[in-house]
XYZ file of C-alpha atoms in Angstrom:
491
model
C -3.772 0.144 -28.472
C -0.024 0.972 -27.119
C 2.301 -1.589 -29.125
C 5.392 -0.484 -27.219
C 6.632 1.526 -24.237
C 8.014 3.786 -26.947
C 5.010 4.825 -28.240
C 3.252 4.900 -25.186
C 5.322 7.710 -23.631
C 4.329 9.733 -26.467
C 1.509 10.515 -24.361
C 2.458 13.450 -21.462
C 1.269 11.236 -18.476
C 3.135 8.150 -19.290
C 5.991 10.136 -20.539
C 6.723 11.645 -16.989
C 5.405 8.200 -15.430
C 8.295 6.385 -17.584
C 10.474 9.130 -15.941
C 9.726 8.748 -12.515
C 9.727 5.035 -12.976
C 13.513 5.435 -13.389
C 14.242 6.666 -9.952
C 14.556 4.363 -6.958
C 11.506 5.627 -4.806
C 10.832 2.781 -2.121
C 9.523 4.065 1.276
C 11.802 5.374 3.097
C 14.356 6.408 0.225
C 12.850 9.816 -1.101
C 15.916 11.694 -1.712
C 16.230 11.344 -5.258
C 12.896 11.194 -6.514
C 12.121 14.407 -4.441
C 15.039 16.541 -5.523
C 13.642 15.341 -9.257
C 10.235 17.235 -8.661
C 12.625 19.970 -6.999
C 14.379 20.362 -10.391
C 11.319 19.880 -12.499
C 10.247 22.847 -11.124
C 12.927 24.941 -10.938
C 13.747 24.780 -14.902
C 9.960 26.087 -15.416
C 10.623 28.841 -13.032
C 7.619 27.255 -10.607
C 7.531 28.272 -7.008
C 8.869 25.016 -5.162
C 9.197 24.042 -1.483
C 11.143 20.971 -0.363
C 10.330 20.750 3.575
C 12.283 18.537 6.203
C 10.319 15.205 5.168
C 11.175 15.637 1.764
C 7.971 16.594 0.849
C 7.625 18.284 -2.302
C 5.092 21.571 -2.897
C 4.831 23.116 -6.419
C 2.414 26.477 -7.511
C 1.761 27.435 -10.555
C -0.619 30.893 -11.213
C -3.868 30.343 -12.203
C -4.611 30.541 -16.609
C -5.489 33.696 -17.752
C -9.343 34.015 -16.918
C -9.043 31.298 -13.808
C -7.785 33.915 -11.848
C -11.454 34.384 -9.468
C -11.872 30.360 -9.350
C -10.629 28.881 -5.732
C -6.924 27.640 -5.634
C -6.401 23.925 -5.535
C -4.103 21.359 -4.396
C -3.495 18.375 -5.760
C -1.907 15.792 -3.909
C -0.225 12.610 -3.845
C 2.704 10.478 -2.881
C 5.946 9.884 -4.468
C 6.803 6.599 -2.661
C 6.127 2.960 -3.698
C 5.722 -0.619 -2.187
C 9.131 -2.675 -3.129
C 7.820 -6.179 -3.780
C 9.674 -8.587 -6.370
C 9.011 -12.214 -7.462
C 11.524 -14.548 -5.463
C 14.354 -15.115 -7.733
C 13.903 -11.965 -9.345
C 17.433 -9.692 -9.997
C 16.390 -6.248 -8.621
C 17.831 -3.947 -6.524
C 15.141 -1.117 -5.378
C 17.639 1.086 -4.060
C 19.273 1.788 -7.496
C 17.641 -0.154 -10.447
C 14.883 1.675 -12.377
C 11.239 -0.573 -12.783
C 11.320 -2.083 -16.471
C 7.837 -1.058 -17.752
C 6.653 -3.859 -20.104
C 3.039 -3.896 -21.935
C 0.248 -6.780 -21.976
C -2.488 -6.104 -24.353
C -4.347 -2.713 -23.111
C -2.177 -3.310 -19.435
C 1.101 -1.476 -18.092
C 2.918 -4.172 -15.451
C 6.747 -3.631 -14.208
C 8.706 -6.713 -14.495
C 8.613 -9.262 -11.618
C 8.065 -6.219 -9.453
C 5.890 -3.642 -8.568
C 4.918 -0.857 -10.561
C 4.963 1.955 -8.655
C 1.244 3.204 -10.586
C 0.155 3.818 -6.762
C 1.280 6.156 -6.215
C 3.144 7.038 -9.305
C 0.079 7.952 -11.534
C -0.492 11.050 -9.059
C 3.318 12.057 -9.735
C 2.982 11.597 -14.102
C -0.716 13.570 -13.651
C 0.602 16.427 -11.620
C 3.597 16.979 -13.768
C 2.140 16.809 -16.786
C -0.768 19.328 -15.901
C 2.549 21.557 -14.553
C 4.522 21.241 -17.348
C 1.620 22.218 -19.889
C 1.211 25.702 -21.359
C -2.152 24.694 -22.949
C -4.229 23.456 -20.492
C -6.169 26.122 -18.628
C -6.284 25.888 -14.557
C -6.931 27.754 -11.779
C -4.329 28.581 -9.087
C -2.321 24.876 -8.527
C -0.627 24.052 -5.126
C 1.197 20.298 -5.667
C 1.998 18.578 -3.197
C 3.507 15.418 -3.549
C 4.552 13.387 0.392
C 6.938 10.629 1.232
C 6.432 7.682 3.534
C 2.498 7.089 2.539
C 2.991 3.898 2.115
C 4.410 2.850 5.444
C 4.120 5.871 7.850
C 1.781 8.647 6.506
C 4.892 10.563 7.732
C 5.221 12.738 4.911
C 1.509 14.028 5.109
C 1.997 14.438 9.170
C 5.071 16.693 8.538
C 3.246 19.243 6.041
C 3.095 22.439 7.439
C -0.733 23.686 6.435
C 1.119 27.476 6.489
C 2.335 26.487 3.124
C -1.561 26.561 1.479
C -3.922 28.996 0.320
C -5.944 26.250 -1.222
C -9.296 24.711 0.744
C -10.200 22.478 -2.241
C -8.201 19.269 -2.579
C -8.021 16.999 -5.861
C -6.268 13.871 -4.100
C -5.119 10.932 -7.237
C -4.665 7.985 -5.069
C -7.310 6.326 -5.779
C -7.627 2.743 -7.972
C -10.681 2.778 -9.752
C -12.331 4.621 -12.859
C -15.721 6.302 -12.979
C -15.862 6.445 -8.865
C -15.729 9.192 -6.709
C -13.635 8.441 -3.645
C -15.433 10.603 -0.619
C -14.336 8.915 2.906
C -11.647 6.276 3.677
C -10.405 4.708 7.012
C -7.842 5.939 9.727
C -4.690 3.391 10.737
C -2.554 3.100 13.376
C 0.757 0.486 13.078
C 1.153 -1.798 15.664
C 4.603 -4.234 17.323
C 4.409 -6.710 19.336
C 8.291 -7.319 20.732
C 9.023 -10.712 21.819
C 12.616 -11.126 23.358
C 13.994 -13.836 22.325
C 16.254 -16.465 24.649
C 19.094 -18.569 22.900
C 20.322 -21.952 23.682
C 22.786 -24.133 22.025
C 21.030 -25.951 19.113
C 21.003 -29.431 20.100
C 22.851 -32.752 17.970
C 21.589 -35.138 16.242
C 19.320 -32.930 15.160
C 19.186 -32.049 11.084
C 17.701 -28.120 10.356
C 15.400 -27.514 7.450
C 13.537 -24.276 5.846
C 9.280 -24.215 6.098
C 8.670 -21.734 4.149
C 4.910 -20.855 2.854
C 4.650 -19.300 -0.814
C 2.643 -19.136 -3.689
C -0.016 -16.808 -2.155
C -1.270 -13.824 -3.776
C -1.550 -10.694 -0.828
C -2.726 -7.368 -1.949
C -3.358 -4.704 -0.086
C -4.314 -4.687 2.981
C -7.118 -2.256 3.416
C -8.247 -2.714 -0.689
C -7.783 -6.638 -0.710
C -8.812 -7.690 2.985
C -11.695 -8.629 1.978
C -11.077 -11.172 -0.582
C -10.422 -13.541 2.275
C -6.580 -14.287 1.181
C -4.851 -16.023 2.972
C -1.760 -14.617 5.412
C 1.170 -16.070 5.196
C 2.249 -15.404 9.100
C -0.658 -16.407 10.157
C -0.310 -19.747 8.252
C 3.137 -20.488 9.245
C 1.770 -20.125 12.671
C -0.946 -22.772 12.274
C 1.923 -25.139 11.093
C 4.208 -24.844 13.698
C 1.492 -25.197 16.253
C 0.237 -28.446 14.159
C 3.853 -29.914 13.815
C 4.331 -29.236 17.714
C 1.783 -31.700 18.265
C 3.280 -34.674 15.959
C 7.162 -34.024 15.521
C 8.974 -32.573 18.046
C 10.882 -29.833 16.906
C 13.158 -26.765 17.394
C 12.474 -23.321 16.020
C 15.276 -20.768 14.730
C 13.664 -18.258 13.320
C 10.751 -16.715 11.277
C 10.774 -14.676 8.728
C 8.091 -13.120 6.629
C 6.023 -10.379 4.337
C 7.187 -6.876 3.370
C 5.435 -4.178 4.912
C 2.391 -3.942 7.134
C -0.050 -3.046 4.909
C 0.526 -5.608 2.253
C -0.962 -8.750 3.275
C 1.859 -10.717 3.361
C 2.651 -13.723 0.320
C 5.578 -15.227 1.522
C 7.152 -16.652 5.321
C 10.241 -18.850 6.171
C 10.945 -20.358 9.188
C 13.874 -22.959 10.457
C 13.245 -25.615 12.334
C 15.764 -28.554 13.653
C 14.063 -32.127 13.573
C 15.879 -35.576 14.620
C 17.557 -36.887 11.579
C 15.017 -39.982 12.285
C 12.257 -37.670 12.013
C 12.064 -36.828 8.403
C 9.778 -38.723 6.978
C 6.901 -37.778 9.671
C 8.096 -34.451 9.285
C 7.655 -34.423 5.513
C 4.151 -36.792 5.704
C 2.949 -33.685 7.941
C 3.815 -30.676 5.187
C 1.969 -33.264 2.614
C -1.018 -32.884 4.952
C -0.683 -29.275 5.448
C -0.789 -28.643 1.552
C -3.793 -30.628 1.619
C -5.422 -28.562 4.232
C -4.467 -25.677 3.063
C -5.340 -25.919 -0.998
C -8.670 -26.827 0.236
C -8.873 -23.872 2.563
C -8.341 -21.396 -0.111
C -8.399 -23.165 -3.631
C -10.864 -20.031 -4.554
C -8.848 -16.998 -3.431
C -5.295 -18.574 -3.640
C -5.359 -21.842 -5.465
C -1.600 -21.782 -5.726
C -0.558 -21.727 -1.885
C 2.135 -24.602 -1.066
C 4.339 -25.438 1.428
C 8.094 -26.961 1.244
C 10.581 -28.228 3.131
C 14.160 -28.169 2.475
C 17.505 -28.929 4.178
C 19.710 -25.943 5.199
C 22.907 -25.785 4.747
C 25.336 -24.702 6.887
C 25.107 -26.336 10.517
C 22.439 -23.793 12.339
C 24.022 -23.557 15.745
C 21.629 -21.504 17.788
C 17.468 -22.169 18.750
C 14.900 -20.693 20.322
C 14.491 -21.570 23.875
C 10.944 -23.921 24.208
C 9.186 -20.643 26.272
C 10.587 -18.477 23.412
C 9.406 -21.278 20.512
C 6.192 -21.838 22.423
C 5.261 -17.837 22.814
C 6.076 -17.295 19.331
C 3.415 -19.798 17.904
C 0.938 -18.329 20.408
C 1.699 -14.546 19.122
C 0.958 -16.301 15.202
C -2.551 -17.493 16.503
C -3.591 -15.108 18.609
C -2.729 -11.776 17.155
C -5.878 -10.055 15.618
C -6.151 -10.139 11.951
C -8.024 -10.245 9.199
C -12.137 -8.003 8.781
C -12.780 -7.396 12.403
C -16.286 -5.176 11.935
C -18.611 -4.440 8.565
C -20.015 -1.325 7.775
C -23.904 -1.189 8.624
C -24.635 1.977 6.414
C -22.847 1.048 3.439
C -23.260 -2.281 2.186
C -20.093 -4.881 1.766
C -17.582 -1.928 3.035
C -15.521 -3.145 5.096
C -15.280 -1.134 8.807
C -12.052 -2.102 10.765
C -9.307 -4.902 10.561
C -5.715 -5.568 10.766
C -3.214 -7.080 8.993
C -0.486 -8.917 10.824
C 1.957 -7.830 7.973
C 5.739 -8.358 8.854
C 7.261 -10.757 11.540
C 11.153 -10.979 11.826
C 13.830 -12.124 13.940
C 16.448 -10.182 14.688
C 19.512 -11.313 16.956
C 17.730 -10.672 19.897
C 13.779 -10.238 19.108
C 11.045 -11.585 17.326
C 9.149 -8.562 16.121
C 5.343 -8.352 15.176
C 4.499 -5.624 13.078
C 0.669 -5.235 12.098
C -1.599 -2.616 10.672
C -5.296 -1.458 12.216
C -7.466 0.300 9.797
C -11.195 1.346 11.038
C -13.311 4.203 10.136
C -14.314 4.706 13.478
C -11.800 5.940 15.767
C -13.266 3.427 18.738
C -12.695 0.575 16.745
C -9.728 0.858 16.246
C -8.285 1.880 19.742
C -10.724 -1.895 20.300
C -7.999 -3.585 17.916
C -4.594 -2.001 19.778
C -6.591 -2.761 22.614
C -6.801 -6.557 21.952
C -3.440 -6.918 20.377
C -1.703 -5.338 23.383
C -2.972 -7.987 25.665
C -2.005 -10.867 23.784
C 1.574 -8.485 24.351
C 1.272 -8.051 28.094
C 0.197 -11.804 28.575
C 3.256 -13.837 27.087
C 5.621 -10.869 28.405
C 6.109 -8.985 25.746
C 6.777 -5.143 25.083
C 4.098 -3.152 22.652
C 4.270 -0.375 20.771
C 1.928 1.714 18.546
C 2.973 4.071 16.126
C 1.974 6.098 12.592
C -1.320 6.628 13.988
C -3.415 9.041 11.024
C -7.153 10.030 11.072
C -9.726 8.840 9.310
C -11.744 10.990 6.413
C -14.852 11.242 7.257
C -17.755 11.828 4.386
C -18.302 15.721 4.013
C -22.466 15.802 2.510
C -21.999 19.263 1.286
C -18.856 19.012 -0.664
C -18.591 21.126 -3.812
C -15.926 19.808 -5.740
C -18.206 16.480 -5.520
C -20.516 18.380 -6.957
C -18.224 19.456 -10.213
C -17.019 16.117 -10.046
C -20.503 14.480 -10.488
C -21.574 17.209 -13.004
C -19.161 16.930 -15.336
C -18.889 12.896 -15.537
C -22.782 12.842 -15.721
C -22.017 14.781 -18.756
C -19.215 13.761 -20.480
C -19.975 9.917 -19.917
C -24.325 10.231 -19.568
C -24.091 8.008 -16.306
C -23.644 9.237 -12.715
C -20.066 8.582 -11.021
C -20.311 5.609 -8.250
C -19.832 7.548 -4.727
C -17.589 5.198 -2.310
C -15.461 4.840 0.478
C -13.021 2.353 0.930
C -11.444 0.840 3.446
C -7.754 1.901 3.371
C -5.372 4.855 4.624
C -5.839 8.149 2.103
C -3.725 11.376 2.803
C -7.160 13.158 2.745
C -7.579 12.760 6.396
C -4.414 14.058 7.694
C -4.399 16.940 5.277
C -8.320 17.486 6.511
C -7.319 17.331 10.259
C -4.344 19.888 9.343
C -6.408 22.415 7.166
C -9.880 23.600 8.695
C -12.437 23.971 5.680
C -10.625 21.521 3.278
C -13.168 19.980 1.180
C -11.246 17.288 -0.735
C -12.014 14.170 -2.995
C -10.015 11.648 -4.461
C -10.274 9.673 -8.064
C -7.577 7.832 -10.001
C -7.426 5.289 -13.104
C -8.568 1.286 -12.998
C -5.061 -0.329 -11.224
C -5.152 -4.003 -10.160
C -2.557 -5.805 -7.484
C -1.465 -3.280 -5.904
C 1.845 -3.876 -3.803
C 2.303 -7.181 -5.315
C 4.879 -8.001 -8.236
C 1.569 -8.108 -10.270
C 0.759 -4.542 -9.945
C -0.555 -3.734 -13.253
C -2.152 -0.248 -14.966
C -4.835 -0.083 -17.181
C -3.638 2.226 -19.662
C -6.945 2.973 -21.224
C -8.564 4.427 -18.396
C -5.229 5.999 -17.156
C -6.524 8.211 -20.256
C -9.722 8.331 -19.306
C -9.427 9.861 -16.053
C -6.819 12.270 -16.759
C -9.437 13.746 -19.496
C -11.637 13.505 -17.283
C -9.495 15.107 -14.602
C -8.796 18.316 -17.155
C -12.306 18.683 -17.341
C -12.809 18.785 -14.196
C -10.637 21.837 -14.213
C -11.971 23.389 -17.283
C -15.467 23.595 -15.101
C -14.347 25.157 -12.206
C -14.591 28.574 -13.849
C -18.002 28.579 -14.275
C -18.747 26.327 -11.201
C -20.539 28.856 -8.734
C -18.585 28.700 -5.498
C -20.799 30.965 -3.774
C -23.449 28.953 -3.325
């Protein structure tokens, strides 16, 4: 066992993963974390491209006596969800993630780690920057934007590859071979919004819904957690119906395909109100830690004065098609799998809502492993658009990776784990948005898999690596590579 960070970077991957961890690499701000991997490889004299996107691609030659096996790429993402505990200090545009250790567990502090997709970054680096571990011909390639656009994978320009065998390392779980995954599209319902004059007599509060703990929203959507939009907008449709009240604005979650934790809203009540109003929360808590005292025992709901005077409210039409667009927009497991037991098939997550000075804006994320599906979901959530009057857009739209039988690197794969560990590897598919299928769609041929170490909580504040099998799988990963030499790829 790891006593310290110090002696944990001894080892090459968490070295480089302590490195990385340093730069600011939210979605969205690349720059520096990208012109890193530019200089990593330029001081070892590696062949680097740095495209448009920011999109990183590193070769190395193959080892002496790797020279006949295939060329491979290994892929994954240098960007991270940017989630922090409420109160915490952090600023994820400049402040590095402070690594901390629990027992056998890496965790950031009060923020995410970064491990997905970091542990793809510290694994790729650490195979490039070793003269002792033999390889075959390595393309890296290392995208931005996975986590909220896919946009780095959809700029790659496939010219840049020899490889047709892909090693992707953005997966979450040890000992299982990751073969298929879904397709996603990003969805906005636009809701203009019409002011009037917030009334007197009238006192303005915060609702805000906390203590929930999300996940991610393809990995974690089935754990029946609760949504924090979708909450707030059972509230305000509840309170409508005892307290008359005005609504301001609503606020809540982080990105679309985090289920979200956390929503505010402001509401102006009669001053003689408040005691209803606060009798009503009471019976909402009640409701609600019943509802999900097995998946989020900790969910509550406050109410607080707000300081300064709020001067501005949503017009009753406005108020009125904003609660409907909480109920009614699609979300949660919309279809199961019927060949592979407990998988889930398609759902969405309605992810971010947020009021700007002239919009309420509805951000979601589809995910389906059929295609059909989910054009069904965009399908649905466009009409709740077009009935209360409000725009729609789609956007970020990436295929899904569909399961290849006759895959050989599977085959290494399955070989070698059967006998370094004397137990087959778990074949799966999972329900979330993997790079595989863009980078399938864009190369003809591409036969690709993806594994990774045991990570828990992803895109939450607990985010937290297991460091044991972070070891595990990268030994079993250079194994892996060690057999493709005598792996017949003829056959």
């Amino acid at each position: 066992m790891y006593n310290s960070v110090e002696d944990l970077i001894q080892h090459p991957v968490f070295y480089f993963f302590s490195e990385i961890s340093k730069i600011p690499r939210g979605s969205g701000n690349e720059k520096a974390i990208s012109d890193y991997l530019v200089q990593f490889a330029k001081e070892r004299h590696l062949e680097v491209i740095q495209d448009a996107a920011l999109n990183v691609i590193i070769k190395k030659p193959a080892s002496p006596g790797y020279e006949h096996v295939p060329t491979l790429v290994i892929q994954g993402h240098m960007d991270m969800v940017c989630e922090k505990n409420q109160g915490t200090v952090h600023d994820f545009e400049k402040d590095p993630i402070q690594l901390r250790i629990v027992e056998d567990m890496l965790y950031a502090t009060d923020t995410t780690l970064g491990a997905d997709n970091g542990v793809a970054v510290a694994y790729a680096l650490a195979l490039l920057d070793a003269e002792d571990i033999p390889h075959p011909a390595l393309e890296v390639v290392i995208t931005t934007e996975e986590e909220t656009t896919m946009g780095g994978a959809l700029a790659v320009d496939p010219a840049n590859f020899e490889g047709k065998i892909l090693i992707n390392i953005d997966s979450e779980e040890d000992h299982k071979l990751l073969v298929s995954s879904a397709g996603g599209i990003k969805t906005t319902q636009i809701l203009p919004i019409v002011w009037e004059e917030a009334p007197k007599n009238t006192m303005a509060y915060s609702l805000s819904v906390k203590g929930l703990k999300g996940g991610h929203s393809g990995m974690s959507i089935h754990k029946g957690r609760g949504n924090s939009n979708k909450i707030m907008g059972r509230i305000l449709a509840g309170l409508a119906d005892d307290v008359p009240y005005f609504l301001q604005q609503i606020n809540g979650g982080a990105a679309t395909n985090a289920i979200p934790r956390e929503t505010d809203a402001v509401i102006l009540a009669a001053e003689n109100s408040i005691e209803k109003l606060e009798a009503k929360i009471q019976e909402w808590n009640t409701i609600l830690q019943n509802e999900l005292k097995t998946s989020d025992p900790g969910v509550h709901i406050s109410l607080h004065k707000v300081e300064p005077e709020v001067t501005n409210v949503f017009s009753e039409q406005t108020k009125q098609k904003a609660i409907t667009s909480l109920l009614l927009i699609p979300n949660g497991i919309q279809t199961m799998s019927m060949d592979i037991e407990g998988l889930v098939e398609s759902s969405t997550n309605l992810g971010v809502v947020t009021t700007t000075d002239t919009e309420l804006l509805l951000e979601s994320d589809a995910r389906s492993a059929v295609k059909s599906l989910k054009e069904d979901i965009v399908r649905r959530a466009s009409l709740v658009a077009e009935t209360l009057g409000c725009s729609f857009k789609t956007e970020n739209d990436y295929p899904e990776w569909p399961y290849n039988p006759d895959s050989k690197i599977r085959k290494v794969f399955e070989k070698v784990h059967r006998e370094k560990y004397n137990k087959d590897a778990e074949i799966i598919a999972v329900h979330a948005g993997i790079e595989c299928g863009i980078f399938i769609d864009k190369i003809p041929g591409l036969d690709a898999i993806s594994i990774g170490p045991d990570m828990y909580n992803v895109h939450t504040p607990n985010e937290h690596l297991s460091i044991p099998s972070t070891i595990n799988n990268w030994e079993y990963f250079l194994s892996v590579l060690m057999e493709m030499k005598s792996f017949d790829w003829k056959e």
